[in-house]
Coordinates of C-alpha atoms in Angstrom, one line a residue:
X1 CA -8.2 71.9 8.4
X2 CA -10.9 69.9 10.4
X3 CA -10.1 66.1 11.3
X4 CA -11.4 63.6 8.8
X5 CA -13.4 60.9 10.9
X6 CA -13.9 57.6 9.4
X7 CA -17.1 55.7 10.7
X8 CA -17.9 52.3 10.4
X9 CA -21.1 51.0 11.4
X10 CA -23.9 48.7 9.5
X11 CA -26.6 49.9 11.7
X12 CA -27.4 53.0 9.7
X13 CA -29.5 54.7 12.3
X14 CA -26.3 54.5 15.1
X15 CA -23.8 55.5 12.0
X16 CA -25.9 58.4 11.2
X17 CA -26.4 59.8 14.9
X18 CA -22.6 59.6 15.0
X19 CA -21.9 61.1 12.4
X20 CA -24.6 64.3 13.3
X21 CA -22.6 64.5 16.9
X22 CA -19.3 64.8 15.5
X23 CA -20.2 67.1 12.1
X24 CA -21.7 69.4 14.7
X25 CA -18.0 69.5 16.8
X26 CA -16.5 70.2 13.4
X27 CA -15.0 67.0 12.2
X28 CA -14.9 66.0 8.7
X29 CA -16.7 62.8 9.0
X30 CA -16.8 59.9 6.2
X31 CA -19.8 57.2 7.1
X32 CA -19.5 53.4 5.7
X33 CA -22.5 51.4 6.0
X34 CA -20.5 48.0 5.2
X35 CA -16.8 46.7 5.3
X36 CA -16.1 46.5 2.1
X37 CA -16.7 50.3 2.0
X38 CA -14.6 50.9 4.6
X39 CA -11.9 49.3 3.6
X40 CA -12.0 50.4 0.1
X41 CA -12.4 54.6 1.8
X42 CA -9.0 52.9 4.2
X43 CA -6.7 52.6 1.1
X44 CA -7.7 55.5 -0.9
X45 CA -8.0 57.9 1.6
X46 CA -6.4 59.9 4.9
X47 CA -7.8 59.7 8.0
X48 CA -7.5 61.2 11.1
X49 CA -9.1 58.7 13.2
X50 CA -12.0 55.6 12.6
X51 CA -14.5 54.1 14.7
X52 CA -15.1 50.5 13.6
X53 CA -18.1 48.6 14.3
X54 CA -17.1 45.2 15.9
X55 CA -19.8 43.2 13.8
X56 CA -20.3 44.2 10.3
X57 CA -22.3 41.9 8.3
X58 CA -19.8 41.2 5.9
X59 CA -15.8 42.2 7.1
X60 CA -15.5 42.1 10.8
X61 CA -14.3 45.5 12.7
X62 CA -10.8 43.4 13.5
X63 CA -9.9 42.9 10.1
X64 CA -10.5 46.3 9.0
X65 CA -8.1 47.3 12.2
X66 CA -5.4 45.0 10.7
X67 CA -5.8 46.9 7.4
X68 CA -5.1 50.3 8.9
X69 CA -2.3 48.9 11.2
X70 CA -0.8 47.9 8.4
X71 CA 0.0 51.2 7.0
X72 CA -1.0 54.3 9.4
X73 CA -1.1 55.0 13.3
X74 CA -4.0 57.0 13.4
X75 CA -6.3 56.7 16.7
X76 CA -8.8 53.4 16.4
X77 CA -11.9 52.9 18.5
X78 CA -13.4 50.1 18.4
X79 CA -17.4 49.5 19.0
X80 CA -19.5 46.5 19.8
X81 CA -22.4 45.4 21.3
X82 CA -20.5 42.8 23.0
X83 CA -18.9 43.1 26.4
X84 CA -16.6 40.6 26.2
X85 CA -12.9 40.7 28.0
X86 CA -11.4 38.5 25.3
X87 CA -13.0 40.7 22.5
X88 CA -11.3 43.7 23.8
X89 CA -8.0 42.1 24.7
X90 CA -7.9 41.3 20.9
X91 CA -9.1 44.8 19.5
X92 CA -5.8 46.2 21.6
X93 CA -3.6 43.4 20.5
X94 CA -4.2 44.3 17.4
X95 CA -3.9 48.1 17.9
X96 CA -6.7 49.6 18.8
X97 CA -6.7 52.6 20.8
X98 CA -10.0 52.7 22.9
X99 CA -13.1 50.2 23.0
X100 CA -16.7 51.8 23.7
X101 CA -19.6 49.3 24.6
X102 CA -23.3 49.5 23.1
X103 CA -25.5 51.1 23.9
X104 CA -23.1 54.4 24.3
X105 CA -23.7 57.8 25.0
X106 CA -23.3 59.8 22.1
X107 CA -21.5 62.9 24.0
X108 CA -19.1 60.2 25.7
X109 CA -18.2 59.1 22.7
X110 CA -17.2 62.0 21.3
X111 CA -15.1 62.7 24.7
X112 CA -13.3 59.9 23.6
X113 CA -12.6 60.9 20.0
X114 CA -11.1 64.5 21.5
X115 CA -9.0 62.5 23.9
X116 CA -7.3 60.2 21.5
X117 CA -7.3 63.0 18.6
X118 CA -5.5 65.5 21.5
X119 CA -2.9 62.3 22.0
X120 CA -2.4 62.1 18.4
X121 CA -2.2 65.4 17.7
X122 CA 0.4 66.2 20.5
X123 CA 2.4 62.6 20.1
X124 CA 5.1 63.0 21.9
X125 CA 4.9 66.8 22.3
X126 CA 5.1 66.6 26.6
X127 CA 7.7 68.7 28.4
X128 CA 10.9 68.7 26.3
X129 CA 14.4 69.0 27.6
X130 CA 15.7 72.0 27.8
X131 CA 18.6 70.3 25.9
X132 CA 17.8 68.5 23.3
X133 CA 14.5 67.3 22.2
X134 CA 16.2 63.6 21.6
X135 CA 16.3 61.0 24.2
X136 CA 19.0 58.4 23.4
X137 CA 18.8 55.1 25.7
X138 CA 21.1 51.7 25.1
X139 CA 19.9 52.2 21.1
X140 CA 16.3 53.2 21.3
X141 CA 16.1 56.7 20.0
X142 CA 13.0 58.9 20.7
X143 CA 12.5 62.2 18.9
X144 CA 10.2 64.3 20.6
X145 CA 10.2 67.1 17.8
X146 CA 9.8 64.4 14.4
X147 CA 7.7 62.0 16.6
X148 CA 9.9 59.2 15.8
X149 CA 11.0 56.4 18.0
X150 CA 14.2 54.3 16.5
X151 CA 15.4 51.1 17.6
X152 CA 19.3 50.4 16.4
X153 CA 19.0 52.7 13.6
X154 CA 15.9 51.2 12.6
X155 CA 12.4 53.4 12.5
X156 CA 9.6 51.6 14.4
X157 CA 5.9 52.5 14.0
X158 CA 4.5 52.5 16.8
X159 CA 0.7 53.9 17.5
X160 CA -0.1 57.2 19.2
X161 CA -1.6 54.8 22.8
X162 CA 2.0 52.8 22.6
X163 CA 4.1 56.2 22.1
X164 CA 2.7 57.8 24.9
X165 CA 3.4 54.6 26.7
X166 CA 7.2 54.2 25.5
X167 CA 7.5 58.3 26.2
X168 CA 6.2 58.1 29.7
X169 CA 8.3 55.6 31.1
X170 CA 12.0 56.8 29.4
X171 CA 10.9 60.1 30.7
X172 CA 10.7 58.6 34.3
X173 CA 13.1 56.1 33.7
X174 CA 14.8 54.8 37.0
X175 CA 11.9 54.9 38.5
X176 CA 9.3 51.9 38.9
X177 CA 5.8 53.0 37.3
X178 CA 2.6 51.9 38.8
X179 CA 0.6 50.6 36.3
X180 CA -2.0 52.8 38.3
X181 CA -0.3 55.6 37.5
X182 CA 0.6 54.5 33.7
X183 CA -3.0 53.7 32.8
X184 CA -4.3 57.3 34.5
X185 CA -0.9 59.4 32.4
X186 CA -1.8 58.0 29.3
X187 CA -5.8 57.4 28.8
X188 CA -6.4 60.1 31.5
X189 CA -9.2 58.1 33.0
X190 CA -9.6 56.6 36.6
X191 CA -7.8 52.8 36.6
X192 CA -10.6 50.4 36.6
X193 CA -11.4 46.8 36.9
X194 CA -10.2 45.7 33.5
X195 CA -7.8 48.7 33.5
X196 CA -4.3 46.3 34.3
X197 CA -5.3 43.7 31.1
X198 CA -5.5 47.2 29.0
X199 CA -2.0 48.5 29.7
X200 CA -0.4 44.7 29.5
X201 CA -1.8 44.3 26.0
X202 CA -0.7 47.6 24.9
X203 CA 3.2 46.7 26.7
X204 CA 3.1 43.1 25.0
X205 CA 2.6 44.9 21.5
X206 CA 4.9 47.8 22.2
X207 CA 7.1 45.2 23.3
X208 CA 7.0 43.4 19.9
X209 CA 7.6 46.4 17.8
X210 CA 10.7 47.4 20.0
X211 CA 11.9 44.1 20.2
X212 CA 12.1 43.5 23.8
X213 CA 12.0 39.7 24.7
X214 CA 9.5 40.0 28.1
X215 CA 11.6 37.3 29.9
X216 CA 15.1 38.8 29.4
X217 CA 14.1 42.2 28.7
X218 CA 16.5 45.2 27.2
X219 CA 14.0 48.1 27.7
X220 CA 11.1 48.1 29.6
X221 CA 11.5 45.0 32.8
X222 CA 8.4 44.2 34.7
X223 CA 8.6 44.8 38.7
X224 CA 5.9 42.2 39.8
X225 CA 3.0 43.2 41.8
X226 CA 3.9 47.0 41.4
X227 CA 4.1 47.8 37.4
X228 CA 7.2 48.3 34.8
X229 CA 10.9 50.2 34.7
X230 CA 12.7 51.4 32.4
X231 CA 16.3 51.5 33.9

């Protein structure tokens, strides 16, 4: 069965070119021309990913990413005309997975919807243990085979971007992670300027749904200057 793209843009001429690009890779893809539509097509229906226009004229792209956070982990990318650091810092805080700037190139975008479709897809599906497919560390629980992540007994939702995170640094735990090296595993792109505020966003939310307090941490401690351990 082919992916089912939501996208969400009110400039129907960039919505529709979009949409052409990723029919023609094979996607099922959904277009709403407004928020209200899209948010209406996010409760009814089951997505694989969504691109979200930033600035809708009526609900902004952000409070359409609250509404999916809210009840599924699917990929999010955000778009906007804006360039603005403090725009992107909130998209990720939020949960979004990636952030693509106007104007865009079309077949750069859709390199960016196979990326975080292949992490979402594979969530969690790296290198197993010979052993066991379970990783079991001072009461988080990761589940490489259900895809699950349990802290104290207790299931936490985490999205496909803060997974691969969580995975990558209990798999090299006792080892201290560049955040060079983090940013490169997990979006598979080279670390830019911009690149550290990316993976510090996406550790303060993982951090949040874990419940690791950042100044006395239990999981993941910071190593100043270098990047993060899990011990």
């Amino acid at each position: 069965m082919n992916e089912r793209i939501l996208v969400v843009d009110d400039e129907k001429a960039i919505a529709d070119l979009v949409g052409i690009y990723l029919t023609t890779e094979g996607f099922d893809v959904q277009i709403a021309y407004s928020g209200a539509d899209a948010a209406k097509a996010i409760l009814e229906q089951e997505f694989d990913l969504a691109l979200l226009d930033v600035m809708l004229s009526d609900i902004d792209g952000f409070e359409l990413l609250r509404t999916i956070r809210s009840s599924h982990t699917y990929p999010v990318i955000m778009l906007t005309a804006r360039d603005a650091q403090q725009d992107k810092i909130e998209g990720l805080s939020l949960g979004a997975d990636d952030y693509v700037v106007k104007p865009f190139r079309p077949l750069e975008l859709i390199a960016r919807v196979h990326a975080q479709l292949r992490r979402y897809t594979s969530y969690g599906s790296r290198a197993q243990a010979a052993e066991s497919p379970t990783i079991q560390l001072d009461g988080l629980e990761i589940n490489r085979d259900a895809r699950s992540v349990t802290v104290d007994g207790a299931p936490v939702r985490l999205t496909p971007t803060e997974y691969s995170i969580l995975l990558y640094l209990v798999e090299h735990r006792g080892s201290v992670v560049a955040v060079e090296d983090l940013f490169r595993a997990v979006w598979n792109e080279d670390f830019m300027p911009g690149s550290n505020n990316t993976v510090m966003v996406h550790i303060r939310h993982l951090r949040e749904k874990i419940g690791d307090d950042a100044q006395k941490p239990r999981f993941i401690k910071n190593v100043w200057g270098v990047g993060y351990i899990i011990e």
